[in-house]
Amino acid sequence: MTLAVTVVVASQLLADADERETRRVTRDMGFNLRLISAETDLGQFYRDGFSRNEMDSAMLDRLATQLTNNVSFNHLVGSLRREYTINGQDILLIGLSETYVAPGQGKKPMGVVIKKGTIHIGSEVARKQKKKRNDTMYLGERQFTVANDPIETGTPDDITIFARLEDVQSVLRLEGKINEIEAIDCLCLTADQDPLAILRKEIGDILPEVQVVQMRTLADARAKQRQTREKVNQFVLPSVLVASAVWMALLAVLNVRDRRQEIGILRALGKGGGRIAGLFLGKAALLGLMASVFGAAFGTWAVLEFGPSLFPVTKKAIQANPTLAWQMVVATPVFAAFASFIPAMLAVSHDPAETLRED
């Protein structure tokens, strides 16, 4: 019975950890929504990778104030992207705002956090400009410190310099301007479920001045990953619960059956059926209580010990669940007594003479 409780507790904690891990991994796939000016020519946008039409940064604030747990998007980041030339090298200069998330979620920002007065440079920028971490670089008349170790990614990031939004606005003399808002859609619906129509209506009601572009391949991959893990957990956890319940019930029945001779002796000595049944039900409840305490403790220990290696991204979020432990402490004795009730009643109602004769 202790093993059954251990399996239930460990399975529930692992399912919770798996859900957190899946959410974080799919979140770290990157932004899959890009909000740009409604005046943007999409041909130019797809060709250059950014919009040449600026928007007021106040639009980001307007959208951020609408963030709640009920909206279909989250993780807002405003950006200003422009071509830029530094010492004869054509690069992409990107300024990033802080990350806005729904209140009370306390989620970590996506990507790197860029400190004031620093920049993050791509590998090609570092190679041609001969720069490395802690070196200084000038953008226009402003001096910045390289804060990263540039590595090759095989993407446009290799020819990009990332800085804080206000720093890029100052360098480009475009104070108070952005040309894109990035976000993640929280619907986790695949293309055939048409999430884009929902998102465009919801965002359009707040910011009619923008058009919403969804990175469909990335959004579909994220949605399918989330949906697959949810379906697995919806099947596995109930299966474990049912199997454990059957297991505990079988143990309770076998316990009563193995005590038939004792029941027969007590009945022959004149003990009442109600008293004998109460004795066995109390014993079953006590065993259930002990099993729940040790099982909850061992199941929690096992997950805390081995969980971090299974879920490395969210390992710090793996912790004991006192509510689950208390639920098991209350439910297991009740279930053990309930499972023992019918076989105990049948045993005490049996003629003691026949019981002793059979044994």
Coordinates of C-alpha atoms in Angstrom, one line a residue:
M1 CA 0.0 0.0 0.0
T2 CA 2.9 2.3 0.7
L3 CA 4.3 1.6 -2.7
A4 CA 0.9 2.5 -4.3
V5 CA 0.8 5.9 -2.4
T6 CA 4.4 6.5 -3.5
V7 CA 3.5 5.9 -7.1
V8 CA 0.5 8.2 -7.0
V9 CA 2.4 11.1 -5.3
A10 CA 5.5 10.7 -7.5
S11 CA 3.3 10.6 -10.7
Q12 CA 1.4 13.7 -9.7
L13 CA 4.6 15.7 -8.9
L14 CA 6.2 14.5 -12.1
A15 CA 3.1 15.4 -14.2
D16 CA 3.2 18.9 -12.7
A17 CA 7.0 19.1 -13.4
D18 CA 6.4 17.9 -17.0
E19 CA 3.8 20.5 -17.6
R20 CA 6.1 23.3 -16.3
E21 CA 9.0 22.0 -18.4
T22 CA 6.8 21.8 -21.6
R23 CA 5.6 25.3 -21.0
R24 CA 9.1 26.7 -20.5
V25 CA 10.6 24.8 -23.5
T26 CA 7.8 25.8 -25.8
R27 CA 8.1 29.4 -24.6
D28 CA 11.8 29.4 -25.2
M29 CA 11.1 28.4 -28.9
G30 CA 10.8 32.2 -29.3
F31 CA 8.1 34.8 -30.2
N32 CA 5.5 33.6 -32.7
L33 CA 3.6 36.9 -33.1
R34 CA 4.9 40.1 -34.7
L35 CA 2.8 43.2 -34.4
I36 CA 3.7 45.9 -37.0
S37 CA 2.2 49.1 -38.3
A38 CA -0.9 48.6 -40.4
E39 CA 0.7 50.8 -43.1
T40 CA 3.6 48.3 -43.5
D41 CA 4.1 46.7 -46.9
L42 CA 4.3 43.0 -46.1
G43 CA 6.5 42.4 -49.2
Q44 CA 9.1 44.9 -47.8
F45 CA 8.6 43.4 -44.3
Y46 CA 9.3 39.8 -45.4
R47 CA 12.2 40.9 -47.6
D48 CA 14.0 43.0 -45.1
G49 CA 12.9 41.2 -41.9
F50 CA 11.5 44.4 -40.3
S51 CA 9.0 47.2 -40.9
R52 CA 10.2 50.6 -42.0
N53 CA 7.1 52.2 -40.5
E54 CA 7.5 53.4 -36.9
M55 CA 4.9 53.4 -34.2
D56 CA 4.8 55.3 -30.9
S57 CA 6.2 53.3 -28.0
A58 CA 3.1 54.2 -26.1
M59 CA 1.3 51.5 -28.1
L60 CA 3.3 48.9 -26.3
D61 CA 2.2 50.4 -23.0
R62 CA -1.4 50.4 -24.2
L63 CA -1.2 46.7 -25.0
A64 CA 0.7 45.8 -21.9
T65 CA -2.1 47.3 -19.7
Q66 CA -4.5 44.8 -21.2
L67 CA -2.4 41.8 -20.2
T68 CA -4.4 39.5 -18.0
N69 CA -4.7 35.7 -17.6
N70 CA -7.7 35.8 -19.8
V71 CA -6.1 37.3 -23.0
S72 CA -4.7 35.1 -25.8
F73 CA -1.2 36.6 -25.8
N74 CA 1.7 37.2 -23.4
H75 CA 5.4 38.2 -23.1
L76 CA 5.3 41.5 -24.9
V77 CA 8.6 43.0 -26.1
G78 CA 8.8 46.3 -28.1
S79 CA 11.7 46.7 -30.5
L80 CA 13.3 49.2 -32.9
R81 CA 15.1 47.6 -35.8
R82 CA 17.2 49.3 -38.4
E83 CA 20.0 48.8 -40.9
Y84 CA 23.2 50.4 -39.6
T85 CA 26.7 50.8 -40.7
I86 CA 29.6 50.6 -38.3
N87 CA 33.2 51.0 -39.6
G88 CA 32.1 50.1 -43.1
Q89 CA 30.2 46.9 -42.0
D90 CA 26.4 46.8 -42.7
I91 CA 24.7 45.3 -39.7
L92 CA 21.2 45.1 -38.2
L93 CA 20.8 47.2 -35.0
I94 CA 18.0 46.1 -32.7
G95 CA 16.8 47.8 -29.5
L96 CA 14.7 45.7 -27.1
S97 CA 12.4 46.9 -24.4
E98 CA 11.8 45.1 -21.1
T99 CA 9.4 42.1 -21.2
Y100 CA 5.8 42.6 -20.2
V101 CA 3.9 39.7 -18.7
A102 CA 0.5 39.2 -17.2
P103 CA 0.3 40.5 -13.6
G104 CA 1.0 38.0 -10.9
Q105 CA 2.7 35.4 -13.1
G106 CA 6.2 36.4 -12.2
K107 CA 7.7 34.8 -15.3
K108 CA 11.3 35.3 -16.3
P109 CA 11.9 37.5 -19.3
M110 CA 12.6 35.7 -22.6
G111 CA 16.1 35.9 -24.0
V112 CA 19.0 37.8 -22.5
V113 CA 18.6 40.8 -20.2
I114 CA 20.6 43.7 -21.6
K115 CA 22.0 46.0 -19.0
K116 CA 22.3 49.8 -19.5
G117 CA 25.3 50.9 -21.5
T118 CA 26.0 47.4 -22.8
I119 CA 25.4 45.6 -26.2
H120 CA 25.3 42.0 -27.4
I121 CA 27.0 41.5 -30.7
G122 CA 26.8 38.7 -33.3
S123 CA 29.7 36.5 -34.3
E124 CA 30.3 38.3 -37.7
V125 CA 30.2 41.7 -36.0
A126 CA 32.8 40.4 -33.5
R127 CA 35.0 39.0 -36.2
K128 CA 35.1 42.0 -38.5
Q129 CA 35.3 44.6 -35.7
K130 CA 37.8 42.4 -33.7
K131 CA 35.8 42.7 -30.5
K132 CA 35.2 40.3 -27.6
R133 CA 33.5 40.4 -24.2
N134 CA 34.3 43.5 -22.1
D135 CA 35.7 45.4 -25.2
T136 CA 34.2 48.8 -26.0
M137 CA 32.4 49.8 -29.2
Y138 CA 31.0 53.1 -30.5
L139 CA 27.6 53.4 -32.0
G140 CA 27.4 56.9 -33.3
E141 CA 28.8 59.1 -30.6
R142 CA 27.9 56.7 -27.7
Q143 CA 30.3 54.2 -26.2
F144 CA 29.0 50.7 -25.2
T145 CA 30.6 47.6 -23.6
V146 CA 30.3 44.2 -25.2
A147 CA 28.5 42.0 -22.6
N148 CA 28.4 38.7 -24.4
D149 CA 30.8 36.0 -25.8
P150 CA 29.8 36.1 -29.5
I151 CA 29.0 32.6 -30.9
E152 CA 28.0 31.6 -34.4
T153 CA 24.3 30.9 -34.8
G154 CA 23.9 30.6 -38.5
T155 CA 21.1 33.2 -38.4
P156 CA 20.8 36.9 -39.0
D157 CA 21.8 37.3 -35.3
D158 CA 25.4 36.9 -36.4
I159 CA 25.3 40.3 -38.1
T160 CA 23.2 41.9 -35.4
I161 CA 23.9 44.2 -32.5
F162 CA 21.3 44.1 -29.7
A163 CA 21.0 46.9 -27.2
R164 CA 18.4 48.4 -24.9
L165 CA 15.5 50.1 -26.6
E166 CA 16.2 53.6 -25.2
D167 CA 19.9 53.3 -26.3
V168 CA 19.0 52.5 -29.9
Q169 CA 16.3 55.2 -30.0
S170 CA 19.0 57.6 -28.9
V171 CA 21.6 56.4 -31.4
L172 CA 19.0 56.6 -34.3
R173 CA 17.5 59.8 -33.0
L174 CA 14.1 58.1 -32.9
E175 CA 13.1 58.7 -29.3
G176 CA 9.7 57.3 -28.3
K177 CA 9.5 55.1 -31.5
I178 CA 9.4 51.4 -32.1
N179 CA 8.6 49.5 -35.3
E180 CA 7.5 46.1 -33.9
I181 CA 6.0 44.4 -30.9
E182 CA 6.8 40.7 -30.4
A183 CA 4.6 38.4 -28.4
I184 CA 3.7 34.8 -27.8
D185 CA 0.2 33.5 -28.4
C186 CA -1.2 31.5 -25.5
L187 CA -3.9 29.7 -27.4
C188 CA -1.7 26.8 -28.4
L189 CA -4.0 26.0 -31.3
T190 CA -2.7 24.5 -34.6
A191 CA -3.3 26.1 -38.0
D192 CA -6.4 24.1 -38.7
Q193 CA -8.0 25.5 -35.5
D194 CA -7.5 29.0 -36.8
P195 CA -5.9 30.8 -33.9
L196 CA -4.9 33.8 -36.1
A197 CA -8.5 35.0 -36.5
I198 CA -9.0 35.0 -32.7
L199 CA -5.7 36.8 -32.1
R200 CA -6.3 39.5 -34.8
K201 CA -9.7 40.3 -33.4
E202 CA -8.5 40.5 -29.8
I203 CA -5.4 42.5 -30.5
G204 CA -7.2 44.6 -33.1
D205 CA -9.8 45.7 -30.6
I206 CA -6.9 47.1 -28.5
L207 CA -4.6 48.4 -31.2
P208 CA -6.4 48.9 -34.5
E209 CA -3.3 50.6 -35.9
V210 CA -1.4 47.4 -36.1
Q211 CA -1.5 44.2 -38.2
V212 CA -0.7 40.8 -36.7
V213 CA 1.8 38.5 -38.4
Q214 CA 2.0 35.0 -37.0
M215 CA 5.1 32.8 -37.6
R216 CA 2.9 29.8 -38.4
T217 CA 5.5 27.1 -38.4
L218 CA 6.9 28.1 -35.0
A219 CA 3.4 28.5 -33.6
D220 CA 2.3 25.1 -34.9
A221 CA 5.3 23.4 -33.4
R222 CA 4.7 25.0 -30.1
A223 CA 1.0 24.1 -30.1
K224 CA 1.6 20.5 -31.1
Q225 CA 4.2 20.1 -28.4
R226 CA 1.9 21.4 -25.7
Q227 CA -1.1 19.5 -26.9
T228 CA 0.9 16.2 -27.1
R229 CA 2.2 16.6 -23.5
E230 CA -1.3 17.5 -22.2
K231 CA -2.8 14.4 -23.9
V232 CA -0.2 12.1 -22.5
N233 CA -0.6 13.5 -18.9
Q234 CA -4.4 13.3 -19.2
F235 CA -4.0 9.6 -20.0
V236 CA -1.1 8.5 -17.8
L237 CA -2.1 10.1 -14.5
P238 CA -5.7 8.8 -14.4
S239 CA -4.3 5.4 -15.4
V240 CA -1.8 5.4 -12.5
L241 CA -4.6 6.5 -10.1
V242 CA -6.9 3.8 -11.1
A243 CA -4.2 1.1 -11.0
S244 CA -3.1 2.2 -7.6
A245 CA -6.7 2.3 -6.3
V246 CA -7.3 -1.3 -7.6
W247 CA -3.9 -2.3 -6.1
M248 CA -4.9 -0.9 -2.6
A249 CA -8.3 -2.5 -2.8
L250 CA -6.9 -5.9 -3.7
L251 CA -4.4 -5.7 -0.8
A252 CA -7.3 -4.8 1.6
V253 CA -9.4 -7.8 0.4
L254 CA -6.4 -10.2 0.7
N255 CA -5.8 -8.9 4.2
V256 CA -9.3 -9.6 5.3
R257 CA -9.3 -13.0 3.6
D258 CA -6.1 -14.0 5.4
R259 CA -7.7 -13.1 8.7
R260 CA -10.8 -15.4 8.3
Q261 CA -9.5 -17.8 10.9
E262 CA -9.0 -15.0 13.4
I263 CA -12.5 -13.8 12.6
G264 CA -13.9 -17.3 13.1
I265 CA -12.2 -17.6 16.5
L266 CA -13.5 -14.2 17.7
R267 CA -17.0 -15.1 16.6
A268 CA -16.8 -18.4 18.4
L269 CA -15.8 -16.6 21.6
G270 CA -18.9 -14.6 21.3
K271 CA -17.6 -11.3 20.0
G272 CA -20.2 -9.3 18.0
G273 CA -19.9 -8.9 14.3
G274 CA -20.0 -5.1 14.5
R275 CA -17.1 -5.1 16.9
I276 CA -15.0 -7.4 14.8
A277 CA -15.8 -5.5 11.6
G278 CA -14.9 -2.2 13.4
L279 CA -11.6 -3.8 14.5
F280 CA -10.7 -4.8 11.0
L281 CA -11.8 -1.5 9.4
G282 CA -9.9 0.4 12.0
K283 CA -6.8 -1.7 11.3
A284 CA -7.2 -1.1 7.5
A285 CA -7.6 2.7 8.2
L286 CA -4.5 2.7 10.4
L287 CA -2.4 0.8 7.8
G288 CA -3.7 3.2 5.2
L289 CA -2.6 6.2 7.4
M290 CA 0.8 4.8 7.9
A291 CA 1.1 3.9 4.2
S292 CA 0.0 7.4 3.2
V293 CA 2.6 9.1 5.5
F294 CA 5.5 7.0 4.3
G295 CA 4.4 6.8 0.7
A296 CA 3.9 10.6 0.5
A297 CA 7.3 11.2 2.1
F298 CA 9.1 8.7 -0.1
G299 CA 7.4 9.8 -3.3
T300 CA 8.2 13.4 -2.6
W301 CA 11.8 12.5 -1.9
A302 CA 12.2 10.5 -5.1
V303 CA 10.9 13.4 -7.2
L304 CA 13.1 15.9 -5.4
E305 CA 16.1 13.7 -5.8
F306 CA 15.7 12.6 -9.4
G307 CA 13.4 15.2 -10.9
P308 CA 16.0 17.8 -11.6
S309 CA 17.9 15.5 -14.0
L310 CA 14.6 14.8 -15.8
F311 CA 13.5 18.4 -16.1
P312 CA 16.7 20.5 -16.2
V313 CA 15.1 23.7 -17.5
T314 CA 12.6 24.1 -14.6
K315 CA 14.4 22.0 -12.0
K316 CA 14.3 24.9 -9.5
A317 CA 10.5 24.8 -9.5
I318 CA 10.3 21.2 -8.4
Q319 CA 9.3 21.2 -4.8
A320 CA 7.1 19.3 -2.3
N321 CA 3.4 19.6 -2.5
P322 CA 1.9 19.8 1.0
T323 CA -1.6 19.9 -0.3
L324 CA -1.2 16.7 -2.2
A325 CA 0.4 15.0 0.8
W326 CA -2.5 16.0 3.1
Q327 CA -5.0 14.8 0.5
M328 CA -3.2 11.4 0.5
V329 CA -3.1 11.3 4.3
V330 CA -6.9 11.8 4.4
A331 CA -8.0 9.8 1.4
T332 CA -5.8 6.7 1.8
P333 CA -7.2 5.6 5.2
V334 CA -10.7 6.2 4.1
F335 CA -10.2 4.3 0.9
A336 CA -8.5 1.4 2.7
A337 CA -11.4 1.1 5.1
F338 CA -13.9 1.3 2.3
A339 CA -12.1 -1.4 0.3
S340 CA -12.1 -3.6 3.4
F341 CA -15.8 -3.0 4.3
I342 CA -17.5 -5.5 2.0
P343 CA -15.1 -8.5 2.5
A344 CA -15.1 -7.8 6.3
M345 CA -18.9 -7.8 6.4
L346 CA -18.9 -11.1 4.4
A347 CA -16.4 -12.6 6.8
V348 CA -18.2 -11.7 10.0
S349 CA -21.5 -12.9 8.6
H350 CA -20.1 -16.3 7.8
D351 CA -20.8 -19.1 10.3
P352 CA -17.8 -19.3 12.6
A353 CA -18.1 -23.1 12.8
E354 CA -17.8 -23.4 9.0
T355 CA -15.0 -20.9 8.9
L356 CA -12.9 -22.9 11.4
R357 CA -13.8 -26.2 9.7
E358 CA -12.6 -24.8 6.4
D359 CA -9.4 -23.6 7.8

